[in-house]
XYZ file of C-alpha atoms in Angstrom:
719
model
C -33.271 -11.392 -16.673
C -31.888 -12.201 -20.115
C -28.729 -13.727 -18.646
C -27.777 -15.991 -15.764
C -24.088 -15.025 -15.597
C -21.767 -12.287 -16.786
C -18.982 -12.897 -19.297
C -16.338 -12.799 -16.576
C -18.061 -14.996 -14.016
C -17.847 -18.617 -15.179
C -15.041 -20.856 -13.903
C -13.983 -24.485 -14.247
C -16.041 -25.319 -11.148
C -19.136 -24.415 -13.229
C -18.414 -27.140 -15.804
C -21.469 -29.299 -16.426
C -23.970 -26.523 -15.752
C -26.114 -24.497 -18.154
C -25.660 -20.744 -18.502
C -27.049 -17.859 -20.541
C -24.799 -14.925 -21.450
C -25.409 -11.575 -23.132
C -22.767 -9.316 -24.601
C -20.889 -7.904 -27.557
C -18.924 -9.966 -30.089
C -15.307 -9.077 -29.400
C -13.860 -11.369 -32.078
C -14.822 -14.460 -34.056
C -12.857 -17.309 -35.665
C -14.366 -19.545 -38.343
C -12.639 -22.946 -38.398
C -14.773 -24.392 -41.165
C -16.803 -26.909 -39.207
C -17.675 -24.461 -36.476
C -17.237 -20.976 -35.126
C -15.603 -19.603 -31.973
C -16.761 -16.247 -30.631
C -15.221 -14.200 -27.817
C -18.233 -12.641 -26.088
C -17.484 -9.477 -24.109
C -19.190 -7.393 -21.462
C -17.721 -5.067 -18.873
C -16.965 -7.993 -16.558
C -14.754 -9.970 -18.944
C -14.680 -12.309 -21.950
C -16.003 -15.849 -22.403
C -15.315 -18.075 -25.397
C -18.482 -19.353 -27.118
C -18.208 -22.511 -29.251
C -20.732 -23.028 -32.078
C -19.806 -26.625 -32.926
C -21.717 -29.843 -33.536
C -23.078 -31.877 -31.895
C -23.823 -29.365 -29.090
C -25.060 -26.629 -31.425
C -27.930 -27.323 -33.858
C -27.048 -26.810 -37.524
C -29.418 -23.850 -37.890
C -27.604 -21.930 -35.143
C -24.194 -22.783 -36.615
C -25.258 -21.311 -39.965
C -26.787 -18.250 -38.304
C -23.638 -17.696 -36.230
C -21.574 -17.294 -39.402
C -23.316 -13.954 -39.958
C -21.925 -12.544 -36.709
C -19.516 -9.616 -36.880
C -17.622 -7.478 -34.383
C -19.811 -5.564 -31.901
C -22.987 -7.529 -32.689
C -25.054 -7.930 -29.509
C -26.219 -11.492 -28.862
C -27.768 -13.747 -26.236
C -26.313 -17.266 -25.953
C -27.452 -20.281 -23.951
C -25.258 -23.354 -23.656
C -23.385 -25.875 -21.567
C -20.285 -24.848 -19.618
C -17.389 -27.217 -20.416
C -13.662 -27.377 -19.727
C -11.537 -26.433 -22.699
C -9.666 -29.271 -24.455
C -6.082 -29.930 -23.378
C -3.692 -27.330 -24.737
C -6.413 -24.769 -25.506
C -6.474 -23.014 -22.125
C -5.945 -19.252 -22.186
C -4.075 -18.051 -19.063
C -4.636 -14.401 -20.029
C -8.370 -14.696 -19.370
C -10.020 -15.290 -16.014
C -12.437 -17.586 -17.893
C -9.633 -19.172 -19.909
C -10.212 -22.689 -18.539
C -13.789 -23.035 -19.844
C -15.955 -22.372 -22.870
C -19.702 -22.150 -23.372
C -20.867 -24.693 -25.952
C -23.886 -22.981 -27.492
C -27.211 -24.782 -27.786
C -29.163 -21.708 -28.897
C -28.590 -18.028 -29.460
C -30.508 -14.873 -30.320
C -29.227 -11.893 -32.270
C -30.274 -8.868 -30.206
C -28.763 -6.148 -32.373
C -26.488 -5.671 -35.367
C -23.663 -3.158 -35.617
C -21.773 -1.460 -38.413
C -18.017 -1.908 -38.590
C -16.807 0.399 -35.795
C -14.290 3.128 -36.664
C -12.817 2.809 -33.167
C -12.026 -0.706 -31.965
C -13.075 -1.344 -28.355
C -11.439 -4.807 -28.445
C -9.531 -5.992 -25.410
C -6.577 -6.484 -27.755
C -6.577 -2.820 -28.690
C -4.052 -0.965 -26.529
C -3.275 2.036 -28.750
C -5.269 5.209 -28.295
C -7.113 6.253 -31.477
C -7.051 9.753 -32.873
C -8.573 12.260 -30.472
C -11.233 13.619 -32.845
C -12.301 10.123 -33.899
C -12.342 8.945 -30.298
C -14.565 11.797 -29.134
C -16.895 11.487 -32.120
C -17.557 7.845 -31.230
C -17.297 8.256 -27.478
C -19.656 5.359 -26.718
C -17.230 2.975 -28.466
C -14.267 4.439 -26.621
C -16.093 3.847 -23.335
C -16.310 0.139 -24.185
C -12.519 -0.166 -24.177
C -11.213 -2.216 -21.228
C -8.951 0.623 -20.095
C -11.899 3.017 -19.857
C -14.092 0.421 -18.159
C -11.398 -0.255 -15.565
C -11.061 3.469 -14.928
C -14.825 3.809 -14.433
C -14.977 0.818 -12.091
C -11.982 2.054 -10.110
C -13.598 5.479 -9.735
C -16.790 3.808 -8.512
C -14.878 1.749 -5.932
C -12.955 4.770 -4.678
C -16.119 6.871 -4.385
C -17.952 4.110 -2.527
C -14.978 3.547 -0.232
C -14.839 7.258 0.576
C -18.546 7.435 1.371
C -18.367 4.321 3.581
C -15.339 5.662 5.447
C -16.870 9.044 6.213
C -20.172 7.463 7.242
C -18.260 5.272 9.712
C -16.687 8.438 11.146
C -19.946 10.314 11.685
C -20.053 12.496 8.560
C -23.253 13.481 6.771
C -23.254 13.445 2.971
C -24.782 16.850 2.129
C -24.844 18.202 -1.414
C -24.677 21.991 -1.573
C -25.974 23.989 -4.563
C -23.480 24.581 -7.342
C -24.641 28.078 -8.266
C -25.430 31.093 -6.118
C -24.445 34.679 -5.587
C -20.787 35.638 -5.699
C -18.819 35.461 -2.458
C -15.351 36.818 -1.664
C -14.152 33.372 -0.599
C -15.473 31.511 -3.640
C -13.904 30.830 -7.000
C -14.174 33.335 -9.815
C -17.401 33.375 -11.813
C -17.681 30.929 -14.682
C -18.698 32.755 -17.906
C -21.153 30.998 -20.227
C -22.324 32.239 -23.663
C -26.018 33.095 -23.820
C -28.183 31.114 -26.229
C -30.870 33.814 -26.280
C -28.754 36.971 -26.541
C -26.092 36.153 -29.101
C -22.682 37.634 -28.410
C -23.405 38.078 -24.720
C -22.278 36.070 -21.706
C -23.639 35.560 -18.233
C -21.824 34.643 -15.022
C -22.317 31.435 -13.052
C -20.986 32.079 -9.541
C -19.747 28.947 -7.783
C -21.217 28.789 -4.325
C -19.880 25.919 -2.158
C -18.064 28.227 0.282
C -21.214 30.212 1.120
C -23.277 27.128 1.930
C -20.439 25.494 3.848
C -20.463 28.418 6.238
C -24.248 28.127 6.630
C -23.977 24.408 7.402
C -21.252 24.929 9.998
C -23.219 27.665 11.759
C -26.348 25.481 11.696
C -24.552 22.841 13.759
C -23.608 20.244 11.149
C -20.189 19.627 12.673
C -19.111 16.981 10.161
C -20.211 16.845 6.574
C -18.712 15.738 3.297
C -19.636 15.919 -0.351
C -18.052 14.762 -3.571
C -18.568 18.090 -5.282
C -18.653 19.010 -8.952
C -16.552 22.114 -9.631
C -15.604 24.336 -12.572
C -12.158 25.652 -13.397
C -11.924 29.430 -13.122
C -9.569 29.736 -16.093
C -9.664 29.780 -19.879
C -10.382 26.559 -21.732
C -7.309 24.413 -22.349
C -6.924 21.392 -24.583
C -5.243 19.360 -21.839
C -7.787 20.094 -19.078
C -11.440 19.450 -18.493
C -13.412 22.627 -17.664
C -15.121 20.733 -14.841
C -13.739 18.368 -12.234
C -14.690 16.543 -9.028
C -13.169 17.191 -5.631
C -13.624 15.892 -2.101
C -15.136 18.660 0.029
C -14.557 17.796 3.700
C -15.648 20.002 6.596
C -15.129 19.375 10.343
C -15.771 21.420 13.484
C -14.297 21.233 17.007
C -11.026 19.728 15.736
C -7.436 20.806 15.321
C -5.009 20.279 12.465
C -3.849 16.863 13.666
C -7.440 15.589 13.666
C -7.877 16.583 10.032
C -4.566 14.993 9.053
C -5.492 11.824 10.920
C -8.846 11.670 9.143
C -7.209 11.956 5.720
C -4.512 9.423 6.673
C -7.243 6.974 7.648
C -8.979 7.546 4.319
C -5.765 6.864 2.405
C -5.161 3.704 4.422
C -8.659 2.473 3.554
C -8.349 3.209 -0.152
C -4.749 2.093 -0.638
C -4.716 -1.620 0.132
C -1.769 -3.944 0.647
C -0.474 -5.406 -2.614
C -0.300 -9.199 -2.349
C 0.978 -10.125 -5.799
C 1.491 -8.870 -9.345
C 0.272 -11.131 -12.157
C 2.496 -10.211 -15.086
C 0.733 -12.562 -17.514
C -2.751 -11.175 -16.907
C -1.394 -7.688 -16.089
C -3.278 -7.502 -12.820
C -2.382 -6.374 -9.297
C -3.707 -8.672 -6.563
C -4.504 -6.710 -3.402
C -6.337 -7.309 -0.139
C -9.878 -6.012 -0.030
C -11.499 -4.452 3.013
C -12.954 -7.861 3.915
C -9.567 -9.592 3.632
C -10.424 -11.277 0.347
C -7.980 -10.903 -2.548
C -9.090 -8.514 -5.256
C -7.671 -8.048 -8.760
C -6.989 -4.652 -10.326
C -6.087 -4.734 -14.058
C -3.491 -2.298 -15.359
C -2.133 -1.005 -18.643
C 0.951 0.483 -17.012
C 2.234 -0.210 -13.512
C 4.684 1.938 -11.553
C 6.516 0.031 -8.799
C 7.795 2.325 -6.045
C 7.413 0.196 -2.919
C 10.934 0.770 -1.546
C 12.610 -1.894 0.566
C 12.420 -3.218 4.095
C 14.736 -3.681 7.054
C 16.765 -6.895 6.967
C 16.139 -8.202 10.482
C 18.076 -11.390 9.730
C 21.373 -9.647 9.074
C 22.706 -10.488 12.553
C 21.749 -13.261 14.977
C 19.343 -11.827 17.545
C 18.691 -8.635 15.593
C 15.015 -9.383 14.972
C 14.367 -10.240 18.614
C 16.414 -7.643 20.504
C 17.315 -4.698 18.222
C 15.174 -1.720 17.293
C 15.086 -0.954 13.549
C 14.812 2.584 12.238
C 12.919 2.652 8.964
C 9.469 4.157 9.571
C 7.873 6.872 11.705
C 6.494 4.103 13.893
C 10.042 2.851 14.494
C 11.117 6.349 15.590
C 8.186 6.688 17.999
C 8.880 3.231 19.424
C 12.552 4.157 19.938
C 11.656 7.349 21.793
C 9.226 5.470 24.038
C 11.903 2.830 24.720
C 14.495 5.448 25.699
C 12.123 7.211 28.098
C 11.087 3.871 29.616
C 14.742 2.988 30.257
C 15.325 6.334 31.975
C 12.363 5.709 34.279
C 13.554 2.198 35.045
C 17.082 3.417 35.769
C 15.736 6.106 38.102
C 14.176 3.488 40.399
C 16.775 0.720 39.975
C 18.668 -0.155 43.138
C 21.103 -2.557 41.472
C 24.092 -0.635 40.042
C 24.658 -3.086 37.182
C 21.004 -2.908 36.104
C 21.177 0.875 36.320
C 24.227 1.010 34.014
C 22.613 -1.357 31.511
C 19.410 0.728 31.372
C 21.481 3.829 30.603
C 23.615 2.093 27.942
C 22.653 2.532 24.290
C 24.380 1.022 21.248
C 23.836 2.294 17.695
C 25.057 -0.011 14.911
C 26.008 1.746 11.673
C 28.006 4.918 11.011
C 26.103 6.198 8.002
C 23.683 9.128 7.936
C 20.983 7.347 9.958
C 23.376 6.004 12.584
C 25.121 9.331 13.146
C 21.844 11.267 13.350
C 20.329 8.748 15.766
C 23.379 8.707 18.036
C 23.528 12.501 18.145
C 19.799 12.984 18.775
C 19.821 10.158 21.321
C 22.536 11.829 23.369
C 20.677 15.159 23.179
C 17.413 13.533 24.308
C 18.946 11.676 27.248
C 21.031 14.602 28.474
C 18.067 16.960 28.136
C 15.919 14.601 30.218
C 18.411 14.386 33.116
C 16.988 17.561 34.683
C 13.803 15.572 35.412
C 15.753 12.661 36.952
C 18.030 14.193 39.605
C 19.050 10.731 40.835
C 20.790 10.034 37.494
C 24.266 11.343 36.675
C 25.593 12.311 33.251
C 28.629 10.070 33.752
C 26.329 7.040 33.949
C 25.021 7.512 30.394
C 26.731 5.518 27.657
C 25.960 6.000 23.957
C 28.174 3.909 21.667
C 28.278 4.236 17.887
C 29.693 1.148 16.134
C 30.980 1.447 12.569
C 32.873 -1.138 10.538
C 34.684 1.462 8.405
C 37.668 3.650 9.205
C 35.615 6.890 9.290
C 32.058 8.068 9.710
C 29.863 9.308 6.859
C 31.888 7.783 4.038
C 29.472 9.437 1.563
C 30.882 12.874 2.495
C 34.317 14.432 2.266
C 36.883 12.860 4.617
C 37.431 16.175 6.393
C 33.728 16.386 7.267
C 33.772 12.767 8.440
C 36.646 13.475 10.810
C 34.932 16.634 12.058
C 31.819 14.585 12.788
C 33.842 12.079 14.794
C 35.527 14.809 16.884
C 32.266 16.643 17.614
C 30.432 13.493 18.641
C 33.245 12.421 20.945
C 33.198 15.903 22.493
C 29.460 15.514 23.214
C 30.052 12.206 24.986
C 29.286 9.679 22.228
C 31.775 6.796 22.199
C 32.655 6.297 18.518
C 34.188 2.892 17.781
C 35.551 2.583 14.250
C 36.511 -0.757 12.738
C 34.068 -2.541 15.056
C 31.680 -5.178 13.737
C 28.751 -6.601 15.664
C 28.566 -10.402 15.617
C 25.276 -10.964 17.443
C 22.729 -9.231 19.640
C 21.163 -10.586 22.801
C 18.866 -9.351 25.537
C 21.957 -8.246 27.473
C 23.637 -6.242 24.713
C 25.964 -6.640 21.719
C 28.762 -9.137 21.100
C 31.501 -7.908 18.746
C 33.477 -9.960 16.227
C 36.514 -9.958 18.528
C 34.409 -11.411 21.346
C 34.013 -8.212 23.379
C 30.611 -7.785 25.033
C 28.928 -4.396 25.256
C 26.118 -4.402 27.861
C 23.115 -2.377 26.708
C 19.385 -2.443 27.264
C 18.731 -0.634 23.979
C 20.322 -1.561 20.645
C 19.436 0.381 17.488
C 20.310 -1.061 14.067
C 20.555 1.336 11.125
C 22.250 -1.153 8.792
C 20.875 -3.650 6.352
C 17.921 -3.470 4.021
C 16.473 -6.163 1.820
C 14.046 -6.522 -1.031
C 10.346 -6.895 -0.335
C 9.155 -10.513 -0.729
C 6.588 -9.296 -3.269
C 9.325 -8.233 -5.705
C 11.404 -11.334 -5.039
C 8.559 -13.523 -6.298
C 8.331 -11.725 -9.644
C 10.106 -13.111 -12.690
C 11.824 -9.807 -13.413
C 15.506 -8.937 -13.939
C 17.233 -8.098 -10.657
C 20.450 -6.314 -9.814
C 21.721 -6.408 -6.212
C 18.236 -6.863 -4.824
C 16.681 -4.140 -6.970
C 14.682 -4.221 -10.206
C 16.984 -3.625 -13.169
C 15.694 -0.673 -15.187
C 16.579 1.107 -18.398
C 17.621 4.744 -18.368
C 14.011 5.901 -18.885
C 12.932 3.856 -15.796
C 11.282 1.039 -17.733
C 11.874 -2.325 -16.074
C 14.215 -4.145 -18.463
C 12.255 -6.218 -20.964
C 8.866 -4.877 -19.809
C 7.176 -2.126 -21.818
C 4.337 -1.622 -19.316
C 6.307 -1.802 -16.041
C 8.150 1.132 -14.490
C 10.131 1.316 -11.254
C 11.732 4.045 -9.173
C 13.067 4.755 -5.712
C 14.891 2.355 -3.414
C 13.570 -0.747 -5.208
C 14.896 0.293 -8.641
C 18.375 -0.054 -10.186
C 18.349 3.001 -12.494
C 21.368 4.343 -14.433
C 21.868 8.096 -14.205
C 22.573 9.613 -17.619
C 24.309 12.527 -15.885
C 27.389 10.490 -14.954
C 26.664 6.917 -16.050
C 26.496 5.704 -12.446
C 23.633 3.875 -10.769
C 21.297 6.222 -8.897
C 21.746 5.932 -5.116
C 18.688 5.117 -2.949
C 18.295 8.618 -1.512
C 15.304 10.925 -1.166
C 16.487 13.587 -3.605
C 17.000 11.012 -6.361
C 13.656 9.312 -5.646
C 11.836 12.653 -5.853
C 13.338 13.485 -9.259
C 12.703 9.951 -10.499
C 9.021 10.340 -9.660
C 8.716 13.463 -11.798
C 10.684 11.960 -14.688
C 8.719 8.695 -14.578
C 5.393 10.565 -14.793
C 6.609 12.580 -17.777
C 7.938 9.482 -19.557
C 4.671 7.648 -18.982
C 2.753 10.508 -20.605
C 5.234 10.594 -23.489
C 4.749 6.899 -24.156
C 0.952 7.222 -24.092
C 1.235 10.026 -26.642
C 3.547 7.984 -28.863
C 6.562 10.205 -28.147
C 10.094 9.097 -27.335
C 10.911 8.742 -23.636
C 13.928 10.462 -22.097
C 16.632 9.023 -19.833
C 16.793 9.940 -16.170
C 19.389 12.646 -15.650
C 20.089 14.368 -12.346
C 23.048 15.968 -10.643
C 22.890 15.551 -6.881
C 22.661 18.762 -4.894
C 24.729 17.300 -2.078
C 24.172 15.816 1.355
C 23.737 17.000 4.930
C 23.568 15.351 8.323
C 22.761 16.435 11.874
C 25.253 15.191 14.447
C 23.633 16.429 17.670
C 23.994 19.496 19.894
C 22.671 21.670 17.038
C 25.693 20.840 14.951
C 25.837 19.323 11.502
C 27.922 18.689 8.412
C 26.901 19.441 4.834
C 28.317 19.333 1.331
C 26.202 21.332 -1.130
C 27.114 22.184 -4.744
C 30.759 21.452 -3.938
C 30.822 23.707 -0.856
C 31.458 22.217 2.578
C 29.840 23.438 5.790
C 30.033 22.350 9.402
C 28.709 23.446 12.767
C 25.474 25.340 13.398
C 25.197 26.601 9.797
C 25.289 23.046 8.454
C 22.695 21.973 11.034
C 20.454 24.880 9.971
C 20.843 23.949 6.283
C 20.017 20.324 7.118
C 16.836 21.297 8.969
C 15.891 23.796 6.235
C 16.110 21.096 3.560
C 13.523 19.019 5.416
C 11.345 22.069 6.036
C 11.240 23.010 2.345
C 10.078 19.510 1.352
C 7.015 19.527 3.624
C 3.852 19.494 1.475
C 1.931 22.566 2.677
C 2.512 26.041 4.078
C 0.635 25.175 7.279
C 2.905 22.174 7.854
C 6.002 24.268 7.189
C 4.848 26.877 9.716
C 3.894 24.312 12.344
C 7.154 22.364 12.140
C 9.267 25.510 11.794
C 7.709 27.084 14.895
C 8.126 23.824 16.786
C 11.836 23.727 15.949
C 12.206 27.413 16.857
C 10.482 26.689 20.195
C 13.093 24.022 20.970
C 15.877 26.569 20.395
C 14.577 28.571 23.364
C 12.838 26.084 25.661
C 13.801 22.607 26.903
C 12.889 19.538 24.878
C 9.568 17.837 25.639
C 10.337 14.525 27.361
C 6.776 13.293 27.896
C 6.529 9.514 27.841
C 3.615 8.218 25.783
C 2.847 4.525 26.073
C 1.578 3.122 22.781
C 0.956 -0.469 23.877
C -2.690 -1.607 23.707
C -4.457 -2.121 27.016
C -4.992 -5.761 26.156
C -2.874 -7.470 23.467
C -5.475 -10.188 22.865
C -8.244 -9.072 20.479
C -11.765 -9.572 21.791
C -14.532 -9.194 19.249
C -18.328 -9.242 19.184
C -20.367 -10.483 16.223
C -24.087 -10.293 15.580
C -26.228 -12.846 13.800
C -25.138 -13.462 10.206
C -21.724 -11.784 10.385
C -18.704 -13.696 9.043
C -15.816 -14.526 11.411
C -13.515 -16.428 9.035
C -13.358 -17.024 5.280
C -11.356 -19.681 3.460
C -10.361 -17.264 0.670
C -9.047 -14.601 3.049
C -5.341 -13.834 2.799
C -5.118 -13.701 6.602
C -6.290 -16.702 8.601
C -6.411 -16.042 12.358
C -7.186 -18.436 15.179
C -10.568 -17.735 16.791
C -11.736 -19.036 20.177
C -15.477 -18.870 20.874
C -16.146 -17.552 24.393
C -19.922 -17.183 24.212
C -22.537 -17.980 21.608
C -22.706 -20.336 18.665
C -21.247 -20.394 15.144
C -21.850 -22.574 12.133
C -19.616 -23.448 9.195
C -21.124 -23.291 5.732
C -19.726 -24.055 2.270
C -20.706 -22.936 -1.214
C -21.552 -25.699 -3.672
C -21.029 -25.638 -7.433
C -24.637 -24.541 -7.903
C -23.890 -21.380 -5.914
C -25.982 -22.342 -2.880
C -24.666 -22.317 0.691
C -24.907 -25.502 2.770
C -24.505 -25.664 6.569
C -21.759 -28.132 7.480
C -21.354 -27.989 11.266
C -22.222 -25.998 14.395
C -19.818 -25.077 17.205
C -20.289 -23.526 20.621
C -18.269 -21.965 23.442
C -14.772 -23.355 23.954
C -14.178 -24.189 20.279
C -11.010 -23.162 18.430
C -11.457 -22.414 14.725
C -8.772 -21.630 12.148
C -7.313 -22.617 8.799
C -7.371 -26.368 9.509
C -11.044 -26.182 10.519
C -12.016 -24.662 7.173
C -9.753 -26.853 5.028
C -11.480 -29.943 6.423
C -14.432 -29.171 4.133
C -13.673 -29.839 0.463
C -15.248 -26.734 -1.057
C -14.067 -23.628 -2.907
C -15.593 -21.271 -0.337
C -16.042 -21.970 3.368
C -17.179 -19.442 5.982
C -17.658 -19.345 9.737
C -20.849 -17.373 10.425
C -22.246 -16.149 13.744
C -25.568 -17.626 14.816
C -26.910 -15.011 17.187
C -24.634 -12.827 19.375
C -21.111 -14.279 19.618
C -18.102 -13.262 21.741
C -14.711 -14.471 20.472
C -11.010 -14.074 21.223
C -8.906 -13.648 18.084
C -5.201 -14.491 17.829
C -3.774 -12.886 14.654
C -2.023 -15.198 12.211
C 1.298 -13.383 12.556
C 1.277 -13.764 16.338
C 0.101 -17.349 15.981
C 3.107 -18.108 13.781
C 5.525 -16.774 16.387
C 3.813 -18.766 19.133
C 4.017 -21.898 16.984
C 7.750 -21.360 16.481
C 8.259 -20.982 20.226
C 6.280 -24.158 20.934
C 8.051 -26.194 18.247
C 10.323 -27.991 20.792
C 7.231 -29.231 22.643
C 6.080 -30.979 19.484
C 8.973 -33.424 19.736
C 8.142 -34.068 23.403
C 4.537 -34.846 22.533
C 5.643 -37.162 19.730
C 7.893 -39.097 22.104
C 5.120 -39.213 24.694
C 2.746 -40.679 22.126
C 5.235 -43.471 21.467
C 5.510 -44.207 25.228
C 2.006 -43.788 26.635
C 2.991 -45.030 30.067
C 4.789 -41.754 30.717
C 2.720 -38.969 32.301
C 3.982 -35.544 31.203
C 1.370 -33.344 32.828
C -1.877 -33.759 34.677
């Protein structure tokens, strides 16, 4: 090997060692007595110092002949940069390589297209394509290639884990009715004539399915069956996924799992280095550089808005929250059906919804429909025993709509049995119910909160302009003061050029913002002027239960069944595929004729404690993981090892059954990297860090007792 390290690998912990690098000269600076070169490869940039006394005079003189894009090999000593010369924009910005010798591997002419890391503007298209190899050296292109490689590898790993075979079918074959149109290619032998290239994946997919290959996948190369266009490649790559003995939900679940694997949790955004820090599949933080970043992460439920809300109220933000609410309601009905105590029975059948906006009204209406529809399966329960209360601090429901529609909503919900309480504010929530500001107590086993959202902690940590908990943006959706950052949706404070008002955090605005943001991003890349966001809201609609609704569309007001139908239709139209539209539409039509399905699905795991098995050599814990759980060894033996500055691993300690290992165990060893590795088969019990934190909070009072006991050892607290 001509090199010992890459140009993005060395760190301050490597100071004092010797390294050899190979790469391209990105830039050079002659300071008279010596020369500084930024050496580049696809992994990063390292500063090379050609200065006495480290560098012999002959190499200093030879280095003065270096120019941009020369290819060189350099050997030298890794040293920390002098005070004040650190470069925070580079991962290697804390060190430099002080050259002791170097070899010129190849010269280069002055490039017409600069691949420098400092070059952010796209060159002319003809010039770029003529010197494509130089364009491919640009950091933006290298990042795109590396990202594509990671995505492809992640897809292959995921499908292999799920029992798929990677089978590559022929590209060309005879024409088939199901395939794409033939791709016409000019003949090199018979000038003026063309021949057809039929694309054949569909034919071979059918053969594979019939042959018994029930699961196969390929990352297939395809051709566009259309005329050549300047803005499209004639060939492209697509994921070709085939499964047998499954239904639609299985396919959707498989794709959802793939997206979850590829789209990792964002841990931080480094604005200085322009990198996104995310969690890798192994829990280690990974860095993804960007030229432009679109932030559309929404917001989260504010569980600290009321005392007891986090512990005893059910939020309603995600699909998981909705499923958990349904399971909770059905569980309360079952408990009420067998309860002998009248007070317990009433509490199980009492539900409180906090918030009279769209979410609160829809939940209260659907909740009453669900409970009343389920009574036919619980003959021991009476309709008069059910209590659904809707608390709202305002003087009318649905303040976003016309007052007449708000009053209609209130009357209809009262007629269906929902107790609407206007001007009521919740003060706190307990296991027994809700306490109002005036001191009144409302017993309830189920409390649903539809109020209060807050900014994600990730955005709160960024040094970006904020406005009422949202990122302040310009009219074209640029984050104020940031040319490479864009934001949209619930997390963005975007002025609407249509009326000069701030865009509300609703789905119809977020959808239009997404389209406009994509167009503005393309305009900026092309050097064109961006356009302000401009949108006139279509209106709003809300279901209020009993197949009734209210709607205000294009200035027209609707109520009753027609409004409910318009409300459902709006959701149906936004579903992404025809098959989904048909499935959901038929399901809703089924409910118009037949009773609602009240099956109770329990989603709790059989055993909340995670038990895991590891084989020899597998890693249980890492010091650089973003999540640090507590692990108890039940059977087997583990050893802790640390990585030294020379890159070698050293065994530090060995532990057996009965040992608890966690963050403190790894921090006891003063090393950059520490791992707990299985030695032979190992059975462990894992307590996730999030659960561990809650347990620690609950046990905090016992800490004071132990401290007092330590000061008075004659006391015996337990035996």
